Coordinates of C-alpha atoms (C1' of nucleotides) in Angstrom, one line a residue:
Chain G
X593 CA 120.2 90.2 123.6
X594 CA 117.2 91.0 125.5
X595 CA 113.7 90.7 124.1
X596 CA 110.9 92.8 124.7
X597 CA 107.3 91.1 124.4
X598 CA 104.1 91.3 125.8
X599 CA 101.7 89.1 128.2
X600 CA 97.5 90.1 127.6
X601 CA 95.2 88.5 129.7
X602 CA 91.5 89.8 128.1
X603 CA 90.9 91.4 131.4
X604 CA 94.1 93.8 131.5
X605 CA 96.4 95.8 129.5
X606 CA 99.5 94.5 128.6
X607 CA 102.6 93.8 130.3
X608 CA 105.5 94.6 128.2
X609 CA 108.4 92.5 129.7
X610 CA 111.8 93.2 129.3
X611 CA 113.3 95.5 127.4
X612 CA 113.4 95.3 123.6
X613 CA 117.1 95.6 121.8
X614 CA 115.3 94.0 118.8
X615 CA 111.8 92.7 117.3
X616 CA 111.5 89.4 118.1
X617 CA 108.5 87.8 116.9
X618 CA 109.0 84.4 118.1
X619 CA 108.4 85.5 121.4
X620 CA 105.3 87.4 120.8
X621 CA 103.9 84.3 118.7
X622 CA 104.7 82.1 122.2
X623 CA 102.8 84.5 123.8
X624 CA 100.1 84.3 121.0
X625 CA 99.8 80.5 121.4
X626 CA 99.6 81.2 125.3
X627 CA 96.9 83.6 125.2
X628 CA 95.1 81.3 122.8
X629 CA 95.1 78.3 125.5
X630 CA 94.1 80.7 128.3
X631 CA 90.8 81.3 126.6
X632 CA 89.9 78.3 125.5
X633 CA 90.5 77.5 129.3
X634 CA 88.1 79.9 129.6
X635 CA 85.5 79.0 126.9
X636 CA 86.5 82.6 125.1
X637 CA 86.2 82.8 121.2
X638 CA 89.5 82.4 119.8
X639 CA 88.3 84.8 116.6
X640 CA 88.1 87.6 118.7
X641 CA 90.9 87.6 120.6
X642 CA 93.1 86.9 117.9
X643 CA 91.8 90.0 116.2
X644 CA 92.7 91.7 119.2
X645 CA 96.1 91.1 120.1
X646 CA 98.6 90.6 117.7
X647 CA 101.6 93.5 117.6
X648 CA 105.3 93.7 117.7
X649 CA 107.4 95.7 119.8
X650 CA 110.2 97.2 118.4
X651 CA 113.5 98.9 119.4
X652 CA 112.1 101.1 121.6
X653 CA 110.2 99.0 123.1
X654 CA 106.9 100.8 121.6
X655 CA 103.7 98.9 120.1
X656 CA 103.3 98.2 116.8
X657 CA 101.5 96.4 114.0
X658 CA 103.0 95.7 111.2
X659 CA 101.9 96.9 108.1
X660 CA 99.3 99.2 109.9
X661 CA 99.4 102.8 110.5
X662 CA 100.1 104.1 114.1
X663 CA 97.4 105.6 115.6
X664 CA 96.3 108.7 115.0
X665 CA 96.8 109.4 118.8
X666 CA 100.1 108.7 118.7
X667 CA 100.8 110.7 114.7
X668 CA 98.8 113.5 116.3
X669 CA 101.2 113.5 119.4
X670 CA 104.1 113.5 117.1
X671 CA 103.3 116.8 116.0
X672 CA 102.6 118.1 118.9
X673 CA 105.9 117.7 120.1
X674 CA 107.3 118.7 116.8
X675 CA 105.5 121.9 116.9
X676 CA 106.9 122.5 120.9
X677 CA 110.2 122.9 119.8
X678 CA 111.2 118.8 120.0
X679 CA 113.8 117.0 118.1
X680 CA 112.3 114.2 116.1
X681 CA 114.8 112.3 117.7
X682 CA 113.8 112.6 121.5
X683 CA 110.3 112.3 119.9
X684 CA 111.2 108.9 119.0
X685 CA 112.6 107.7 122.0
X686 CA 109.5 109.7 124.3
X687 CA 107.1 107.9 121.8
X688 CA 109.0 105.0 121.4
X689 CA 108.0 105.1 117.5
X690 CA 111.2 104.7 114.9
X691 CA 113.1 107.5 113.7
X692 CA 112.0 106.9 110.7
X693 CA 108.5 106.8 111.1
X694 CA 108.6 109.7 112.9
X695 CA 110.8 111.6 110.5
X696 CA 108.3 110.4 108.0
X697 CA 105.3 111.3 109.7
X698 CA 106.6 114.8 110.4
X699 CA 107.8 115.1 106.4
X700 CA 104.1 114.0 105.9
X701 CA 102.4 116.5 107.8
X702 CA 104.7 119.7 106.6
X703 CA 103.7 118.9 103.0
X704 CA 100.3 117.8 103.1
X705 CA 98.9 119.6 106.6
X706 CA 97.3 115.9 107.4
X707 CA 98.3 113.9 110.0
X708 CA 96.6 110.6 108.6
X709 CA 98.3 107.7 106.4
X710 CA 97.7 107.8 102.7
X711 CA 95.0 105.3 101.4
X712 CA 95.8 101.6 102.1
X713 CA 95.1 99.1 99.6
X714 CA 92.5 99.2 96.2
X715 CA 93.5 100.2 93.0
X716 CA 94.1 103.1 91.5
X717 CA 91.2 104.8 89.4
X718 CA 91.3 103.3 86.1
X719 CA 91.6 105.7 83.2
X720 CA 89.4 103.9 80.6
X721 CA 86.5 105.2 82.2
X722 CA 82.8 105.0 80.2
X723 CA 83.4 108.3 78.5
X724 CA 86.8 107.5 77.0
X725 CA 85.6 103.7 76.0
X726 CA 82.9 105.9 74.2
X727 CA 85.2 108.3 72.7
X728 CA 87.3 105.3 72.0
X729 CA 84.3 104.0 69.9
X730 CA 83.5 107.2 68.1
X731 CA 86.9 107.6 66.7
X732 CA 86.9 103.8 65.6
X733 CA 83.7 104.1 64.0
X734 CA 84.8 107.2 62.5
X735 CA 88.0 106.1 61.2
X736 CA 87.8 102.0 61.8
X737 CA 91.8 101.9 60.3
X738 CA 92.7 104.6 62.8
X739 CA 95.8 102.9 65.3
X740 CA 95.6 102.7 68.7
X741 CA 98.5 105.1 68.8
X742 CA 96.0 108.1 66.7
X743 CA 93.3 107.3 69.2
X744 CA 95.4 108.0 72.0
X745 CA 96.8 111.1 70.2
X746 CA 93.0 112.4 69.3
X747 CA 92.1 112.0 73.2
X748 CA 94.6 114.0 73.9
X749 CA 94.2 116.6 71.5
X750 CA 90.0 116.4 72.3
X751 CA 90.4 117.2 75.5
X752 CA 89.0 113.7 76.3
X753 CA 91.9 113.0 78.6
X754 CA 95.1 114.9 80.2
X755 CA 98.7 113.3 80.1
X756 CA 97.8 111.8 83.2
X757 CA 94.8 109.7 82.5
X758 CA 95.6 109.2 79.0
X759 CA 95.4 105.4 78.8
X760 CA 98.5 103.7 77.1
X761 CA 98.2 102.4 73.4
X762 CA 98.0 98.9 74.4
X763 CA 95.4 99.9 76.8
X764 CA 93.4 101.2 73.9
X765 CA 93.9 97.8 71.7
X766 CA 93.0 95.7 74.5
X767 CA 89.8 98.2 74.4
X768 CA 89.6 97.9 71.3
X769 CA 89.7 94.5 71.1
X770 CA 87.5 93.3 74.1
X771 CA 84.9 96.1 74.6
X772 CA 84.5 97.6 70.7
X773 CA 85.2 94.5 68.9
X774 CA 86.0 95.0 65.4
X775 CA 84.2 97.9 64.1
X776 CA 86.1 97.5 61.1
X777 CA 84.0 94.2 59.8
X778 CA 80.4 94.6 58.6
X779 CA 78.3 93.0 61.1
X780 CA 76.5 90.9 58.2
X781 CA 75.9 88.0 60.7
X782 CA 74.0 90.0 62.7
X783 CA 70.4 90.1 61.4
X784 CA 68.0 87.5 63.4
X785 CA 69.9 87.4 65.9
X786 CA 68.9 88.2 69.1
X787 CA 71.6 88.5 71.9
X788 CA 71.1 87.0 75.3
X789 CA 69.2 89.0 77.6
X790 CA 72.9 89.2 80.1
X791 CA 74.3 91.6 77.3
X792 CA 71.7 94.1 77.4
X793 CA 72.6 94.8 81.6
X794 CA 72.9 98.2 82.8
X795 CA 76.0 99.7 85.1
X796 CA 73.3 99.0 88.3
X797 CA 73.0 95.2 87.6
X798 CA 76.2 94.4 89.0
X799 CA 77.1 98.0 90.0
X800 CA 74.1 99.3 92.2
X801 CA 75.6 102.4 93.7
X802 CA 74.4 105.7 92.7
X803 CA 77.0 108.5 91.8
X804 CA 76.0 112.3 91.8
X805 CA 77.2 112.5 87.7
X806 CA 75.3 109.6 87.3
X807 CA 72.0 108.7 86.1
X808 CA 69.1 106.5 87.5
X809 CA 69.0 104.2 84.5
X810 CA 72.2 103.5 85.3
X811 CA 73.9 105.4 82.5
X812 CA 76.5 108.3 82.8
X813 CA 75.0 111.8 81.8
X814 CA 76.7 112.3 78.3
X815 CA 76.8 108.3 77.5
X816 CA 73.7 107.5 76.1
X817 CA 72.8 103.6 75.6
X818 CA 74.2 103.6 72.1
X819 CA 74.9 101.2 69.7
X820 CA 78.3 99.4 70.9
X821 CA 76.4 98.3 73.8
X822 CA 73.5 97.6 71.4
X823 CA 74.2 96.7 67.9
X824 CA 77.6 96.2 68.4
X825 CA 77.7 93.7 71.4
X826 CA 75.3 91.8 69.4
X827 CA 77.1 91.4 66.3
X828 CA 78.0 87.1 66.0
X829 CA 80.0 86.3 63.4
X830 CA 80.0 82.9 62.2
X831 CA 82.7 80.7 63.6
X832 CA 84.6 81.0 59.9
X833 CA 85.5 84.5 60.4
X834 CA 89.4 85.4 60.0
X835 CA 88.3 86.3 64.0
X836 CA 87.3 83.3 65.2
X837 CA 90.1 81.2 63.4
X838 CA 92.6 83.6 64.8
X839 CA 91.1 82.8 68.4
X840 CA 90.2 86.1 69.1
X841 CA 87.9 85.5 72.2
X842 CA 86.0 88.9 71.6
X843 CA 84.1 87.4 69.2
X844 CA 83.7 84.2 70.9
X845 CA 83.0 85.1 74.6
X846 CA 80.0 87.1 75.2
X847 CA 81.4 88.4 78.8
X848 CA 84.1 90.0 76.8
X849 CA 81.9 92.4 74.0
X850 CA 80.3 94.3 77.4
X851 CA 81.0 97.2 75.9
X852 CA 81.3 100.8 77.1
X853 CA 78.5 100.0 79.1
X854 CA 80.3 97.2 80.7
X855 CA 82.2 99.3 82.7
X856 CA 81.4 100.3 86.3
X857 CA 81.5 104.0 86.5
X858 CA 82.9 104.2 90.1
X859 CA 85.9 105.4 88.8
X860 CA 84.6 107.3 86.0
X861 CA 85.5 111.5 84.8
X862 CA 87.9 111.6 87.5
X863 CA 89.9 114.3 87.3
X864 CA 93.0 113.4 87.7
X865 CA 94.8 110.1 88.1
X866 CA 97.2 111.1 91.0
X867 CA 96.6 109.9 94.3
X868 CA 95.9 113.0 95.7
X869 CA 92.8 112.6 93.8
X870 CA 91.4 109.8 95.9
X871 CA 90.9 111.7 98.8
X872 CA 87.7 112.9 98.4
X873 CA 86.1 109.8 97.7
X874 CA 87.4 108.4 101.3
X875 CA 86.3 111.5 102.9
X876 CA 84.2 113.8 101.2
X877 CA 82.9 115.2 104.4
X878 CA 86.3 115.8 105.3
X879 CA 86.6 113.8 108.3
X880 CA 84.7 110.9 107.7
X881 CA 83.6 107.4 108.8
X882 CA 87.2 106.9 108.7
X883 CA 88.5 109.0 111.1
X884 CA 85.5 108.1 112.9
X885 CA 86.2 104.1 112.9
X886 CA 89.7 104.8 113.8
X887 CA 88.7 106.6 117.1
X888 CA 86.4 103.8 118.1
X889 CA 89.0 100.9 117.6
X890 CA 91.2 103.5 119.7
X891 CA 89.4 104.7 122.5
X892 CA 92.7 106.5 123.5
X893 CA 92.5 108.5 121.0
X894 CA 91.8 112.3 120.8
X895 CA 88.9 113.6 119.4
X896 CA 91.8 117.1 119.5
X897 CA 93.1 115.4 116.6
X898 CA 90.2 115.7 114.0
X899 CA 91.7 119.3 113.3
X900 CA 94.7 117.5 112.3
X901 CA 92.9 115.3 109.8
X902 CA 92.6 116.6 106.7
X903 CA 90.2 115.1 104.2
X904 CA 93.3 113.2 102.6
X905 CA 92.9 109.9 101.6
X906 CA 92.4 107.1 104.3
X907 CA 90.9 103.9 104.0
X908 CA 87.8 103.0 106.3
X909 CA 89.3 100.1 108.0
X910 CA 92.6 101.9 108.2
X911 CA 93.4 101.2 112.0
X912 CA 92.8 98.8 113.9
X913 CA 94.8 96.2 116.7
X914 CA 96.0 96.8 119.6
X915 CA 97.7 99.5 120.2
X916 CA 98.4 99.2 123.9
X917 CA 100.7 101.7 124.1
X918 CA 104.6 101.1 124.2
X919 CA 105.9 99.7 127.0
X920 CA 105.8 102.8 129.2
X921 CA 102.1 103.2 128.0
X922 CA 102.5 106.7 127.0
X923 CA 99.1 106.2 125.6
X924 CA 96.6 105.5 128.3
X925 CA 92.9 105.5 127.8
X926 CA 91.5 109.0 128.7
X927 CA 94.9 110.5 128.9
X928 CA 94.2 112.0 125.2
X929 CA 90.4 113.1 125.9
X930 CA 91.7 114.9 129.0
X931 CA 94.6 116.8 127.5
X932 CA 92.5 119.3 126.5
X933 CA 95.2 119.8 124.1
X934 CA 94.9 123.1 121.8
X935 CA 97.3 123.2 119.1
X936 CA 97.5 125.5 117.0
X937 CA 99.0 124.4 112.9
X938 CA 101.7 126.7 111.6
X939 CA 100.6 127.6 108.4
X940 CA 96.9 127.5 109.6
X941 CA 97.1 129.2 112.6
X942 CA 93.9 127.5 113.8
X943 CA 93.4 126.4 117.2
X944 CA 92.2 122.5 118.3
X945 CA 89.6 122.1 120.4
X946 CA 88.6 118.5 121.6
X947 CA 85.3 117.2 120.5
X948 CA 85.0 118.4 116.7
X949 CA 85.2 115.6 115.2
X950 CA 83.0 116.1 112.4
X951 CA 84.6 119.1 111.7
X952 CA 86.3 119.1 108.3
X953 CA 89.1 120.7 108.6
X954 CA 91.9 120.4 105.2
X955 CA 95.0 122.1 106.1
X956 CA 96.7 121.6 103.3
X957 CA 99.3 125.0 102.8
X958 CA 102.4 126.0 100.9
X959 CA 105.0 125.1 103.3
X960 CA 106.3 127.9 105.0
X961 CA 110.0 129.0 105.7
X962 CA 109.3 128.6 109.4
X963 CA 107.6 125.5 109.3
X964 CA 110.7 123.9 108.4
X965 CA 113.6 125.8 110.3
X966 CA 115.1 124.1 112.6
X967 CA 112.9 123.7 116.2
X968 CA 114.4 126.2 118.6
X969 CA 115.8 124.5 122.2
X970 CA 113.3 124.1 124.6
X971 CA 112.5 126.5 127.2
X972 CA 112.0 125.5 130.7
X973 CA 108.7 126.9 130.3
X974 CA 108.2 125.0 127.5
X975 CA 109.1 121.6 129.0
X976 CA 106.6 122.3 131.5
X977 CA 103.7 123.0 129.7
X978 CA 104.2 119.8 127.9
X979 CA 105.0 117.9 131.0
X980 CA 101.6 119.2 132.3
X981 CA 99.4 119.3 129.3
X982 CA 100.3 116.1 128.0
X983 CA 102.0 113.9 131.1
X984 CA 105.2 113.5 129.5
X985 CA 108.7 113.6 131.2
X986 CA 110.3 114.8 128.8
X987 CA 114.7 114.9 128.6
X988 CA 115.3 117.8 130.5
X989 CA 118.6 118.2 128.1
X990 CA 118.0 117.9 124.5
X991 CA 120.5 115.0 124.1
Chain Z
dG348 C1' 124.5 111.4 117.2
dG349 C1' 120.7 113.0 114.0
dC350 C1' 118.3 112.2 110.1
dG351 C1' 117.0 110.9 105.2
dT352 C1' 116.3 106.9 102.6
dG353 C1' 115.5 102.2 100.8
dA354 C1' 114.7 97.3 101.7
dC355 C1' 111.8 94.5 103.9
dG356 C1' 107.8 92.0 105.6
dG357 C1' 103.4 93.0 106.3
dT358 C1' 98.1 94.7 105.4
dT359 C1' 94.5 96.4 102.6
dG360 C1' 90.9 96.8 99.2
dA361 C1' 89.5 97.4 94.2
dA362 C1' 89.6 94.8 90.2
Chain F
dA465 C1' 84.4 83.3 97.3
dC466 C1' 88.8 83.7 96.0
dT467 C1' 93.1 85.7 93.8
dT468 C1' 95.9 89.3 92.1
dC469 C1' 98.2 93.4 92.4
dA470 C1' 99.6 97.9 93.6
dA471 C1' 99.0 101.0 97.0
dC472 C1' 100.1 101.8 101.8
dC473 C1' 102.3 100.8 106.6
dG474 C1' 106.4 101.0 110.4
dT475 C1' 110.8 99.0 111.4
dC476 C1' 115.4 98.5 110.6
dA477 C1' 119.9 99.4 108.9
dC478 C1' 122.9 102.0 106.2
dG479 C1' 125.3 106.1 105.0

DNA sequence: GGCGTGACGGTTGAA
DNA sequence: ACTTCAACCGTCACG
């Protein structure tokens, strides 16, 4: 079978060579160890042009990276060609992106309006945020025989937390056990003793950020500096306690009797725990450093395309490599500034204009019957506005 | 032949 | 500074 790879000299675009019937990353690692000799020919830093120029080429013969997003240039053009009446199939084969990508892509954008990836990597927002640790605390003190199982009951029924972020019973023992400590035993050890000073740190210590719901000392509006991280964290009982002989390291590592305190509140009184939720904290601006990022690590890319980007999640260092196009280099540098593309979204009915990308545009919409019927066949008059807007031959026939 | 879907190997970033 | 883990990615192959 044939191979498809490419050649990148730092002073060129790439030269895909062959045709690709399958991904073959041998080749492009020869070509990898090639580049890498050529510039230590040339006294280049190897660093930098490795974090240039890795990529795959697949089926089609089209760029990618795994496990990174496409560009937005090229999700963007996927919808454009979606919205002219295309067949995700011939967009796969113009674009030289998989089928599958596209199809996804496409399913992407009809449900969510957004054209960008979801949010790569990090963890998703814990659900034992300050205020339920607190909560947590309240009921223990209040009832220190109550079961993990009645706490997680009472949150519910308080109000503390929905079905979503409720945390799980054993996520309320291992509270329980590591941040509360045993509220249950008298802290008759207690007196004289004066904890060390590392107990007593605030939220800003090790987390310095400052969130709006949050106060300058450090301490969430509503979770006052109160006695677990106080009194309780400072309770020692004597190694002889039914505690220690069990092993429980609460009582025996100071790191792990923080307290409510002890948590970081980046994650704290989020609404929800779905990932929908995330967005905002990626971009609450709507478009933001983001989308911005993305465009400078792909100068091809169209600043038409910020009307596409909803303020959905998307990580900061979402995009980056080397896109350098597919082998027919559908994506040229310029090519997307100077489509002065305007697209219009069907359930927004706006119109894109180039160079808003600050803009925050959110375009998620009920889907709409006639976003999803089926594309009608392309007029004439249809192929060649999109041969001339966007420089595409397109298949006259549409298969 | 078109398309939805899941496995796969990969990246990412909060914990 | 490093590891872990669960999110995401696009490709590929299957039905």
């Amino acid at each position: 079978f044939f191979t498809s790879f490419s050649i990148r000299t730092p002073f060129s675009q790439d030269l895909i060579v062959g045709i690709g019937r399958t991904t073959h990353s041998v080749f492009i690692f020869r070509t990898f160890l090639a580049r890498i000799l050529f510039l230590c020919c040339f006294g280049l830093s190897v660093p930098s042009f490795i974090e240039q120029t890795y990529g795959e080429v697949n089926q089609l013969g089209g760029v990618f990276v795994n496990g990174r997003p496409l560009p937005n240039a090229i999700r963007l053009r996927i919808v454009e060609l979606a919205q002219l009446g295309i067949r995700p199939c011939d967009i796969s084969r113009q674009l030289r992106v998989s089928h599958g990508c596209v199809s996804k892509i496409l399913a992407r954008y009809n449900e969510t309006g957004s054209i960008l990836p979801g949010a790569i990597g990090g963890s998703k927002p814990r659900v034992t945020t300050p205020n339920v640790v607190k909560n947590i605390r309240e009921y223990k003190q209040g009832d220190p025989g109550i079961f993990a199982w009645e706490i997680r009951d009472r949150l519910l029924a308080d109000g503390v937390c929905d079905k979503y972020n409720v945390p799980s019973v054993s996520s309320i023992s291992r509270i329980l056990r590591n941040k509360i400590g045993n509220l249950s035993q008298p802290n008759q050890y207690e007196s004289g003793k004066h904890p060390p000073p590392q107990t007593a740190l605030s939220y800003n210590h090790i987390y310095p950020y400052s969130y709006p719901n949050m106060s300058p000392t450090g301490n969430p509006p509503g979770v006052p500096v109160t006695a677990g991280h106080v009194s309780l964290s400072r309770a020692w009982p004597s190694a002889h306690t039914v505690s220690n002989i069990l092993g429980i390291r609460a009582f025996m590592d100071p790191t792990a009797i923080a307290g409510a305190d002890g948590y970081p509140t980046k994650m704290e009184d989020w609404g929800g725990v779905n990932r929908t939720g995330f967005p905002s904290s990626h971009g609450v601006n709507g478009i933001d450093k983001s989308a911005i990022d993305a465009d400078i690590k792909y100068p091809q890319q169209s600043s038409a395309l910020s009307s596409y980007v909803s303020a959905c999640a998307y990580s900061p260092s979402n995009q980056y490599g080397v896109y350098s196009g597919p082998a027919g280099s559908y994506v040229t540098p310029g090519h997307w500034q100077s489509q002065g593309a305007s697209l219009s979204h069907p359930g927004s009915g706006m119109t894109m204009h180039g160079g808003e990308i600050h803009s925050p545009v959110v375009f998620k919409h009920p889907p709409r019957d006639e976003d999803r019927k089926p594309p009608s066949p392309l007029s004439k008059q249809h192929h060649e506005a999109l041969n001339s807007v966007h420089g595409l031959s397109l298949p006259t026939s549409s298969s």
